[in-house]
PDB file of N, CA and C in Angstrom:
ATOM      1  N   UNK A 260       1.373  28.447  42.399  1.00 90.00           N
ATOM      2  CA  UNK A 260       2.569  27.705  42.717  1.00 90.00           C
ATOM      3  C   UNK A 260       3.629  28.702  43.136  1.00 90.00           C
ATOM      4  N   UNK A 261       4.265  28.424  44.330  1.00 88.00           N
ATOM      5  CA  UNK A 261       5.343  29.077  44.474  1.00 88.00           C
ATOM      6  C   UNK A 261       6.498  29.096  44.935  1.00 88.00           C
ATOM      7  N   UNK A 262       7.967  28.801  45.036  1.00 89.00           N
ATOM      8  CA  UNK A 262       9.070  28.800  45.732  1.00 89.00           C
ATOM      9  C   UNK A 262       9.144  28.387  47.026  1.00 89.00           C
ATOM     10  N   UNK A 263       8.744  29.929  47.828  1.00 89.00           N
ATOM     11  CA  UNK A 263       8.685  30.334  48.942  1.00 89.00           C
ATOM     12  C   UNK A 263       8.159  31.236  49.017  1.00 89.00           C
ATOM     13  N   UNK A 264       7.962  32.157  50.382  1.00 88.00           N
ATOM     14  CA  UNK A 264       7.002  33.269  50.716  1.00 88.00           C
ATOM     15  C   UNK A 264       7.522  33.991  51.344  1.00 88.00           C
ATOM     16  N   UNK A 265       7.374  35.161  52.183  1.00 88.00           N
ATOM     17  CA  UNK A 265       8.507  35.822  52.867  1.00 88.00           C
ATOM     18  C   UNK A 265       8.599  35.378  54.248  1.00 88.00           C
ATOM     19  N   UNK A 266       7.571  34.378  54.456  1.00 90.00           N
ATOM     20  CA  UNK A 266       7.771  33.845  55.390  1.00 90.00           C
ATOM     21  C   UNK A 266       8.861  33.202  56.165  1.00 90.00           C
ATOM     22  N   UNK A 267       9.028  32.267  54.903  1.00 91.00           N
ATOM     23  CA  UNK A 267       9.993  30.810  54.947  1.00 91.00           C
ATOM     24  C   UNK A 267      11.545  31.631  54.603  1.00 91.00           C
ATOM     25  N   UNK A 268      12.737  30.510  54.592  1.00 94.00           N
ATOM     26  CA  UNK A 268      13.945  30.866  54.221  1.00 94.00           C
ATOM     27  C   UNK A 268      13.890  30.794  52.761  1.00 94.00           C
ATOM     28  N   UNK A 269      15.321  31.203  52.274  1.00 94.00           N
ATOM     29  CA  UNK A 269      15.262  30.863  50.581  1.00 94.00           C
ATOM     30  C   UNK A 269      15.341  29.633  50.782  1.00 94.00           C
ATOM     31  N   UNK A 270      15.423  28.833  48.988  1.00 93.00           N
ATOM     32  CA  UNK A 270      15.137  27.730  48.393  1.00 93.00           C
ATOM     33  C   UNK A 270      16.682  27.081  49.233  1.00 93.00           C
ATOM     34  N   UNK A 271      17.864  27.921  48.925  1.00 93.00           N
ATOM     35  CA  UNK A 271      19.216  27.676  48.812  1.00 93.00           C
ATOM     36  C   UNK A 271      19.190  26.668  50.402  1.00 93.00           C
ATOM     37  N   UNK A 272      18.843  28.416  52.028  1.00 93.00           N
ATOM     38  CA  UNK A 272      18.905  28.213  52.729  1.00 93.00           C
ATOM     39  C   UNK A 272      17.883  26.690  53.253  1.00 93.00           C
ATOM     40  N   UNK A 273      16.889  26.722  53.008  1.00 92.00           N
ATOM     41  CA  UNK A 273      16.422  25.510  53.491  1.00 92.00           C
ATOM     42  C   UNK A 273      17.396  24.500  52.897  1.00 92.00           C
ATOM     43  N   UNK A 274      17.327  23.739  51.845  1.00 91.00           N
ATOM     44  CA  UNK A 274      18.131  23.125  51.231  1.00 91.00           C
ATOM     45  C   UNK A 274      19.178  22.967  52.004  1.00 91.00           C
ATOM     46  N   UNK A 275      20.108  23.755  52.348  1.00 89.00           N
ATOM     47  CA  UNK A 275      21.324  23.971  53.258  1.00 89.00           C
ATOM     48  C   UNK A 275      20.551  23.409  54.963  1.00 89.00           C
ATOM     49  N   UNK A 276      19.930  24.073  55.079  1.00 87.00           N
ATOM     50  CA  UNK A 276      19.362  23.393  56.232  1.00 87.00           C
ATOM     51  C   UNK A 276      18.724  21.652  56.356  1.00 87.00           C
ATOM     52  N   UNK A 277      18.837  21.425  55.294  1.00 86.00           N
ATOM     53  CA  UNK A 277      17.689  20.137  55.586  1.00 86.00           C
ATOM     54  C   UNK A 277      18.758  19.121  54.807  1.00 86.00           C
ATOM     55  N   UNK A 278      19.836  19.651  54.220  1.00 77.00           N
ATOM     56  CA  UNK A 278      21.026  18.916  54.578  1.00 77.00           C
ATOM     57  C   UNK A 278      22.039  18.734  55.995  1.00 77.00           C
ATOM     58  N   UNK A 279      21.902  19.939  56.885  1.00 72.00           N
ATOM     59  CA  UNK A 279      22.770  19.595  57.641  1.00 72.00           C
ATOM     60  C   UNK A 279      21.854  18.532  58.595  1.00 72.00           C
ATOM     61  N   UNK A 280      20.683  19.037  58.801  1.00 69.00           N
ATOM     62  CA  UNK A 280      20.201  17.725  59.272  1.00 69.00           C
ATOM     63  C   UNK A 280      19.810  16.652  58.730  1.00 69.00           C
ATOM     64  N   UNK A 281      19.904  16.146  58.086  1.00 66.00           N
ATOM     65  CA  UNK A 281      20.370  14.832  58.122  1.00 66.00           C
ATOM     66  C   UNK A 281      21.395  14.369  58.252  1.00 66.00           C
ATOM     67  N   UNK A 282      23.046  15.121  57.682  1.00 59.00           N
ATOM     68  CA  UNK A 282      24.163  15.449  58.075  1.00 59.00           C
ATOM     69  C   UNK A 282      24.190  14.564  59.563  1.00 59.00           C
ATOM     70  N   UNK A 283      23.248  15.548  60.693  1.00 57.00           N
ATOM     71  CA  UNK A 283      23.127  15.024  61.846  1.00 57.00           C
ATOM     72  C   UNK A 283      22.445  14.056  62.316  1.00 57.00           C
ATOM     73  N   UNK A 284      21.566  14.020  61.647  1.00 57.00           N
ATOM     74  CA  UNK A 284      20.517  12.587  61.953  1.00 57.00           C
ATOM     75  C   UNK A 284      21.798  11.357  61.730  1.00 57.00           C
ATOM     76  N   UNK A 285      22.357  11.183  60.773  1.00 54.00           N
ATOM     77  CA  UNK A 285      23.362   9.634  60.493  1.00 54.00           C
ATOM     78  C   UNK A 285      24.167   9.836  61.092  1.00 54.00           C
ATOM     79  N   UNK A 286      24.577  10.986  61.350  1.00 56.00           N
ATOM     80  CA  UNK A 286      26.180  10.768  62.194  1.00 56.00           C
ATOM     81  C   UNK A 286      27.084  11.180  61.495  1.00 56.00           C
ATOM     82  N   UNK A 287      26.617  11.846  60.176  1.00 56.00           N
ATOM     83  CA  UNK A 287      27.659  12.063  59.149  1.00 56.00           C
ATOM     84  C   UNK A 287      28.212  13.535  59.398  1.00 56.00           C
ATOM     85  N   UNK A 288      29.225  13.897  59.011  1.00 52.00           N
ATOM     86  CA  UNK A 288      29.942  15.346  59.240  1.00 52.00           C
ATOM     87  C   UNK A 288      29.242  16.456  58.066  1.00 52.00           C
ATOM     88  N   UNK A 289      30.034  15.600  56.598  1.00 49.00           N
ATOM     89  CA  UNK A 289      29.796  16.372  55.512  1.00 49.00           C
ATOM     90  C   UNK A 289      28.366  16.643  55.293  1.00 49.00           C
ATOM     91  N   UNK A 290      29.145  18.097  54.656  1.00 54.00           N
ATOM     92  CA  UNK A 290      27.607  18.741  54.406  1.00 54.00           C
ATOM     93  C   UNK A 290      27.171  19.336  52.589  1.00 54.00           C
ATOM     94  N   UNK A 291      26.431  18.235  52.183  1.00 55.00           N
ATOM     95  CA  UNK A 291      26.421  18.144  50.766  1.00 55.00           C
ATOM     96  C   UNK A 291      25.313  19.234  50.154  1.00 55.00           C
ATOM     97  N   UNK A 292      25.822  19.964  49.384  1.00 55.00           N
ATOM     98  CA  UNK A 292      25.224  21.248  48.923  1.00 55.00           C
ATOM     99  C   UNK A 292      24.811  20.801  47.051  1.00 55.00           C
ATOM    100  N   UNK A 293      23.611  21.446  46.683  1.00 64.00           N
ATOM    101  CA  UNK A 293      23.432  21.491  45.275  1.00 64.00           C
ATOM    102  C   UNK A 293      23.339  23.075  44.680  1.00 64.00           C
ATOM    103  N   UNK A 294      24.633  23.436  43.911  1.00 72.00           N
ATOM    104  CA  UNK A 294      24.629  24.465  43.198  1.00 72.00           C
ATOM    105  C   UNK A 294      22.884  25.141  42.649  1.00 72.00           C
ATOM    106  N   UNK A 295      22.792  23.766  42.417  1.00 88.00           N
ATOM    107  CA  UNK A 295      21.058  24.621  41.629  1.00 88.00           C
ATOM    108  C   UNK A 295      19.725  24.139  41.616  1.00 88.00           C
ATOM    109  N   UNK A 296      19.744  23.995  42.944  1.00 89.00           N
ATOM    110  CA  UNK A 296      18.687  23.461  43.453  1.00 89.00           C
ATOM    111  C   UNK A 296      17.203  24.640  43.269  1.00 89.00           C
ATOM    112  N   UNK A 297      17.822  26.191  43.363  1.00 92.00           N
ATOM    113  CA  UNK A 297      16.971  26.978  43.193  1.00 92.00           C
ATOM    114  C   UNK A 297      16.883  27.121  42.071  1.00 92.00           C
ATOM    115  N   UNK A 298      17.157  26.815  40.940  1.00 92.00           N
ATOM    116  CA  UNK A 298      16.996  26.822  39.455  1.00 92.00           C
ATOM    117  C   UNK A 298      15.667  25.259  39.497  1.00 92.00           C
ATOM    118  N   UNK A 299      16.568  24.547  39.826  1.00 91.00           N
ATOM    119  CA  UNK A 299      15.390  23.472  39.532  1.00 91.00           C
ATOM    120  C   UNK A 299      13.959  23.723  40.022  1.00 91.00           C
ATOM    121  N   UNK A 300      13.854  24.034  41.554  1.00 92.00           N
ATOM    122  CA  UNK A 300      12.447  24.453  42.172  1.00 92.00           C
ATOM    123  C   UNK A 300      11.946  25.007  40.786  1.00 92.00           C
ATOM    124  N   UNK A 301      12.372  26.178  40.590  1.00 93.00           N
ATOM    125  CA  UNK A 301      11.937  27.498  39.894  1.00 93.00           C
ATOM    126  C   UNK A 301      11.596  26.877  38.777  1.00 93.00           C
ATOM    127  N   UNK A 302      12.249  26.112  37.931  1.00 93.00           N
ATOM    128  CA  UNK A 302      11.498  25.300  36.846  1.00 93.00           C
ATOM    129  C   UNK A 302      10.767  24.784  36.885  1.00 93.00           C
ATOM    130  N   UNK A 303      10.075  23.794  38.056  1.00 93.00           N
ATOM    131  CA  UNK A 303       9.048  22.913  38.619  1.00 93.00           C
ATOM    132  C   UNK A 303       8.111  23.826  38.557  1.00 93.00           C
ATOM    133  N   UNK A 304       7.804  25.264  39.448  1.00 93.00           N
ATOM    134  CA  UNK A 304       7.139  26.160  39.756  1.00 93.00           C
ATOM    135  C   UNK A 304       6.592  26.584  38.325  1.00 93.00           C
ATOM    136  N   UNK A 305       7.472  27.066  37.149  1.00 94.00           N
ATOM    137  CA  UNK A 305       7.648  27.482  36.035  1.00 94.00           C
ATOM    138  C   UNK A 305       6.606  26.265  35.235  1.00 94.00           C
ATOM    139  N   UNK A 306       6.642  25.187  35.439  1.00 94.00           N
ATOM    140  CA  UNK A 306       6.045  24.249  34.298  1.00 94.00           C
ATOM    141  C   UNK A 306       4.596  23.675  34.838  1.00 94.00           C
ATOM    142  N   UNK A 307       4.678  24.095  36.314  1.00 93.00           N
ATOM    143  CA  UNK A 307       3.439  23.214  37.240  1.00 93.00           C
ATOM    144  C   UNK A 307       2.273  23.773  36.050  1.00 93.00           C
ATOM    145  N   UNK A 308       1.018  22.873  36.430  1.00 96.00           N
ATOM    146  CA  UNK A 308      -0.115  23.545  35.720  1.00 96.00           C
ATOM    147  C   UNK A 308      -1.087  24.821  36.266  1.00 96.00           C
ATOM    148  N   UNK A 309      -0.517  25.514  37.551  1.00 95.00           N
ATOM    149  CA  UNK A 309      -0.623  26.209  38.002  1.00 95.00           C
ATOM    150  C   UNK A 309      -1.037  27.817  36.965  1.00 95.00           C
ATOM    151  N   UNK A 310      -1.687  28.556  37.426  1.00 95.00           N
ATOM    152  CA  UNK A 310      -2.393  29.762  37.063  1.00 95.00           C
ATOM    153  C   UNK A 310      -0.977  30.625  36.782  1.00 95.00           C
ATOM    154  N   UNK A 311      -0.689  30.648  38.264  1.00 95.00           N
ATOM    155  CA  UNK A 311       0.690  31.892  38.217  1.00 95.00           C
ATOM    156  C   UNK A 311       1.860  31.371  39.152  1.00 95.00           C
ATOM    157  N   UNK A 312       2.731  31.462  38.869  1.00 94.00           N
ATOM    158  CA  UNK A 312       4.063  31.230  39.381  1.00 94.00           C
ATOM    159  C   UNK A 312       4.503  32.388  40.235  1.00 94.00           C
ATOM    160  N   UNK A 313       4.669  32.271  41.585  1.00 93.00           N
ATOM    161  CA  UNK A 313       5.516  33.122  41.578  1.00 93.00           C
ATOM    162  C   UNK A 313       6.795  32.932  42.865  1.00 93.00           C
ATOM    163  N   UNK A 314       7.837  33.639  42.088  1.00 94.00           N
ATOM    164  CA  UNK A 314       9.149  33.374  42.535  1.00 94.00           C
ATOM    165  C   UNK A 314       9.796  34.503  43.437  1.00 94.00           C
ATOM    166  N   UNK A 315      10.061  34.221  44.489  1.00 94.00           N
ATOM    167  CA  UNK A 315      11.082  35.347  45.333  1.00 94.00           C
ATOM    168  C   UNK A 315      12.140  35.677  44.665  1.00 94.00           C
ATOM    169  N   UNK A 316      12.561  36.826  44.829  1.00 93.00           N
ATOM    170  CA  UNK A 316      14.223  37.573  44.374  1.00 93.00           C
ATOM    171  C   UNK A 316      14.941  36.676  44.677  1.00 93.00           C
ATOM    172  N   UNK A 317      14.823  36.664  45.997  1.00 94.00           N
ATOM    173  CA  UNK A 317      15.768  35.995  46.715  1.00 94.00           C
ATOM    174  C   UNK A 317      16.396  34.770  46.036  1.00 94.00           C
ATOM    175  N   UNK A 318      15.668  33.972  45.633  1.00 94.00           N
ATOM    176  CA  UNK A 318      16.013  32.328  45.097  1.00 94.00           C
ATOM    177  C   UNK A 318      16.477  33.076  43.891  1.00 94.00           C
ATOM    178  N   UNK A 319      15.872  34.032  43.200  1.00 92.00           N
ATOM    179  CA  UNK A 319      16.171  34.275  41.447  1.00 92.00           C
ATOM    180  C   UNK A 319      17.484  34.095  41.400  1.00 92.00           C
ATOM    181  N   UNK A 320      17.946  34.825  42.741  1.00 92.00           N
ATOM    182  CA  UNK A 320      19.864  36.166  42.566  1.00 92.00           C
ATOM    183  C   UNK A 320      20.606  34.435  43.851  1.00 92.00           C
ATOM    184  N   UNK A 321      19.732  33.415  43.834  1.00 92.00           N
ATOM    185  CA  UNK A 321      20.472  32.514  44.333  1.00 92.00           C
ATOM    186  C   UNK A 321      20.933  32.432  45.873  1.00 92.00           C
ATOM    187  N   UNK A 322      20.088  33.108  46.489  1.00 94.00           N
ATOM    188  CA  UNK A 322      20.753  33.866  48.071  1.00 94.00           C
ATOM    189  C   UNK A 322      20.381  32.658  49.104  1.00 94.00           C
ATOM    190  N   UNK A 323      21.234  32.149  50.338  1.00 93.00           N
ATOM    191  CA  UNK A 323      20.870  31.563  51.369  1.00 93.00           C
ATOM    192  C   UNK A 323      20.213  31.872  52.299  1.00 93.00           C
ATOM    193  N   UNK A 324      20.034  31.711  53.447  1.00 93.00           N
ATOM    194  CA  UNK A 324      19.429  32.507  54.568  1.00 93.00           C
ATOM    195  C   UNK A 324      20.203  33.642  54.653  1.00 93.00           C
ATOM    196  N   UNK A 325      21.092  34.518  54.153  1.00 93.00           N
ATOM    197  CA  UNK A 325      21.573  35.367  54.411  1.00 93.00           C
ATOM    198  C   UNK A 325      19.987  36.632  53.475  1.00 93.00           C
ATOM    199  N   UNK A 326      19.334  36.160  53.096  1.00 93.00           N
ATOM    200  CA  UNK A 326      18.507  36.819  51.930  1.00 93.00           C
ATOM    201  C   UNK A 326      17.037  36.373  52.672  1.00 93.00           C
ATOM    202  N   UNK A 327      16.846  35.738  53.599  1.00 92.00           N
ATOM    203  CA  UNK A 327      15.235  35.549  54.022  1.00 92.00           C
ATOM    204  C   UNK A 327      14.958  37.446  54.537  1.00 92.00           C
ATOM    205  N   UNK A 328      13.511  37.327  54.553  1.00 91.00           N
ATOM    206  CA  UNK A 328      13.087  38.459  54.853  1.00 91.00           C
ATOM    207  C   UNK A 328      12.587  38.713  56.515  1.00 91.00           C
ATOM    208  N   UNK A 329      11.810  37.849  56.880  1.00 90.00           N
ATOM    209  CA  UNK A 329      11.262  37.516  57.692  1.00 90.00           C
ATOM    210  C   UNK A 329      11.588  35.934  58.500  1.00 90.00           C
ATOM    211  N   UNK A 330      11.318  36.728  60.020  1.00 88.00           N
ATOM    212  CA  UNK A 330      11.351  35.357  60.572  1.00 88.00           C
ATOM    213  C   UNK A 330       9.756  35.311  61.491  1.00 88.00           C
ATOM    214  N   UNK A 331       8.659  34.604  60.938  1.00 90.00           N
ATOM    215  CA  UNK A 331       7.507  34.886  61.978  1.00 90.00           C
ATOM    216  C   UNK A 331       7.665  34.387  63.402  1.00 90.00           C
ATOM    217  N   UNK A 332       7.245  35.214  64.351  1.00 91.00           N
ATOM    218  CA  UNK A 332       6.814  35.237  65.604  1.00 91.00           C
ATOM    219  C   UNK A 332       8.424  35.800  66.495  1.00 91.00           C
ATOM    220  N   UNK A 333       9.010  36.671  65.325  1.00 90.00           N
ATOM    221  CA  UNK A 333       9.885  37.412  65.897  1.00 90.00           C
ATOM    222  C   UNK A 333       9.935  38.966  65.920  1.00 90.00           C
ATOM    223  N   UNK A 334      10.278  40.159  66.732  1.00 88.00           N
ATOM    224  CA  UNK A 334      10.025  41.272  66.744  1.00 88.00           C
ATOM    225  C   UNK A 334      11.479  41.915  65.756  1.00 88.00           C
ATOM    226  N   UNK A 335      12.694  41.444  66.242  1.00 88.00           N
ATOM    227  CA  UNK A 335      13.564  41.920  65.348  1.00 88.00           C
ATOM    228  C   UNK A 335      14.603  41.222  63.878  1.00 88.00           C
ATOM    229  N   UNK A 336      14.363  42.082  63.206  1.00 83.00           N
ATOM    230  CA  UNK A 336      15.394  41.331  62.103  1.00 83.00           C
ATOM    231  C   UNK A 336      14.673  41.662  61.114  1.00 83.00           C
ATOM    232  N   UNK A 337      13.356  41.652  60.669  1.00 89.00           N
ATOM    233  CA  UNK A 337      12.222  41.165  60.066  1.00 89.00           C
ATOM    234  C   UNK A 337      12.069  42.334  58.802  1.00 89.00           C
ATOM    235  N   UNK A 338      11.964  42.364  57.870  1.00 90.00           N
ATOM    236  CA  UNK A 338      11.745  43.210  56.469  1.00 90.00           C
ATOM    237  C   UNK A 338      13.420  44.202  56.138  1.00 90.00           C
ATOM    238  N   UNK A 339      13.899  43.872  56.283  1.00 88.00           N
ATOM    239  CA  UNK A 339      15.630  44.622  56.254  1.00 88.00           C
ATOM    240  C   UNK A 339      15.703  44.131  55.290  1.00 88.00           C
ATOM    241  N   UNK A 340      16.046  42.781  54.548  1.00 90.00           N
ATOM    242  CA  UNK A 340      16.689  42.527  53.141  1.00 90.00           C
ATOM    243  C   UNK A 340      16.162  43.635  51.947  1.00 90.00           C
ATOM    244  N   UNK A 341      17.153  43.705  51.028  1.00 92.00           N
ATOM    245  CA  UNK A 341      17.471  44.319  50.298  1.00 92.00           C
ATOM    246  C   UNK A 341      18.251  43.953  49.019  1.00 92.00           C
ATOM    247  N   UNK A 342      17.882  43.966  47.757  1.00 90.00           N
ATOM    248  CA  UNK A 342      18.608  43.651  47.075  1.00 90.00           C
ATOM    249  C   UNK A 342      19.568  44.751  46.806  1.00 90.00           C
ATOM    250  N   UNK A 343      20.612  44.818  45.821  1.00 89.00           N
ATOM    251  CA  UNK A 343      21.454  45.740  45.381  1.00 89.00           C
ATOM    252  C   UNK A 343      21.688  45.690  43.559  1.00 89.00           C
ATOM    253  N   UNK A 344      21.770  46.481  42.890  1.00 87.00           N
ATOM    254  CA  UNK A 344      22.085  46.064  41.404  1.00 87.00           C
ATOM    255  C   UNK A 344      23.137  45.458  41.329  1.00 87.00           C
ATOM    256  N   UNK A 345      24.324  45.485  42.003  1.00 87.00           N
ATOM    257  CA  UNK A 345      25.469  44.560  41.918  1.00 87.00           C
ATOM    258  C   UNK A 345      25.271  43.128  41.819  1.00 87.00           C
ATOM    259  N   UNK A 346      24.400  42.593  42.462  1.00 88.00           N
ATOM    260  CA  UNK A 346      23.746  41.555  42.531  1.00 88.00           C
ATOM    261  C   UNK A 346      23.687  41.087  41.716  1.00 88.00           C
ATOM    262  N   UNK A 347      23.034  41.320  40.489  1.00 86.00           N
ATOM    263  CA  UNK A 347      22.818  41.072  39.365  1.00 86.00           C
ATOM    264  C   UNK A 347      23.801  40.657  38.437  1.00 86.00           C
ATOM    265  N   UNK A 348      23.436  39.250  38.216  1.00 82.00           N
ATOM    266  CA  UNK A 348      24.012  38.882  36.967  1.00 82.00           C
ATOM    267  C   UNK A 348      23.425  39.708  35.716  1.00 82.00           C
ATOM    268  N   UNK A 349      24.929  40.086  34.365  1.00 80.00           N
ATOM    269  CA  UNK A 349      23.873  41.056  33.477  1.00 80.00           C
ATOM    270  C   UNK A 349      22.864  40.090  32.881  1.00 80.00           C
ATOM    271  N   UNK A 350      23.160  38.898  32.573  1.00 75.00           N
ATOM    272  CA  UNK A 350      22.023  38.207  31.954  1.00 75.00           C
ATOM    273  C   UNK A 350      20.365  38.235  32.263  1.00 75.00           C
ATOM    274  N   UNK A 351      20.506  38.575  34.061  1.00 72.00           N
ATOM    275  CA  UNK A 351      19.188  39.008  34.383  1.00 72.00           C
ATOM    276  C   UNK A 351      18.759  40.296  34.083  1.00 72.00           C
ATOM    277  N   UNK A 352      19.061  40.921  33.908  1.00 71.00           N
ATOM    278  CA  UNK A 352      18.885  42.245  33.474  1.00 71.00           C
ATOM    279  C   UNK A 352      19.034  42.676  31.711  1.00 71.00           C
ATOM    280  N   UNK A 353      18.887  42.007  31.151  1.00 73.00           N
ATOM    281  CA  UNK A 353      18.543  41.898  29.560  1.00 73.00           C
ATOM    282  C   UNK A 353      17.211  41.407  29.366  1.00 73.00           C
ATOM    283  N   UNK A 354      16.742  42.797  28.460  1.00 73.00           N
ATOM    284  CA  UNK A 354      15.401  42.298  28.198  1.00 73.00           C
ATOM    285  C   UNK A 354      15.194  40.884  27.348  1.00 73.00           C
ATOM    286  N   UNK A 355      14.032  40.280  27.419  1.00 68.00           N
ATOM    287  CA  UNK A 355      13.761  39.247  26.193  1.00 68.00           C
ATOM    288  C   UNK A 355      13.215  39.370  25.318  1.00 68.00           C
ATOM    289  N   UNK A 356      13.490  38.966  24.087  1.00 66.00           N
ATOM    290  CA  UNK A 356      13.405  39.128  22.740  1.00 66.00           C
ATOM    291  C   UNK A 356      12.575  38.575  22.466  1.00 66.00           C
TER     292      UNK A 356
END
């Protein structure tokens, strides 16, 4: 089970994307966003009966398309992301007990 791949956009960015279209499909302007939509995936992923889970950075640290890695069947742009420790909430970075 998994999120996404480095294929695809993050959880955030699709989400963001597949709101504005429909946005456009009705005719509507607003563009309705869910704070934690990548938390929820990630729990779904987390509980499926699946072998192994696994989750991109990207969705962990919450990132939009500003955080995809890849775009296939393109020559430039492609493996540049990067996380940074700033990034980090400290809560992610505490071990578990």
């Amino acid at each position: 089970m998994y999120t996404g791949t480095h294929d695809n956009d993050t959880t955030i960015g699709w989400y963001e994307r597949l709101q504005n279209m429909n946005a456009i499909s009705s005719g509507g302007t607003a563009k309705r966003t869910e704070a934690k939509i990548h938390w929820d995936l990630m729990k779904l992923a987390l509980q499926s009966v699946a072998d192994i889970a696994v989750i991109p950075f990207q969705d962990v640290l919450g990132l939009g398309s500003e955080g995809r890695m890849n775009f296939p069947g393109t020559v430039d742009g492609n493996w540049e992301w990067r996380f940074t420790w700033e990034q980090l909430d400290p809560w992610i970075t505490k071990p578990a007990i």
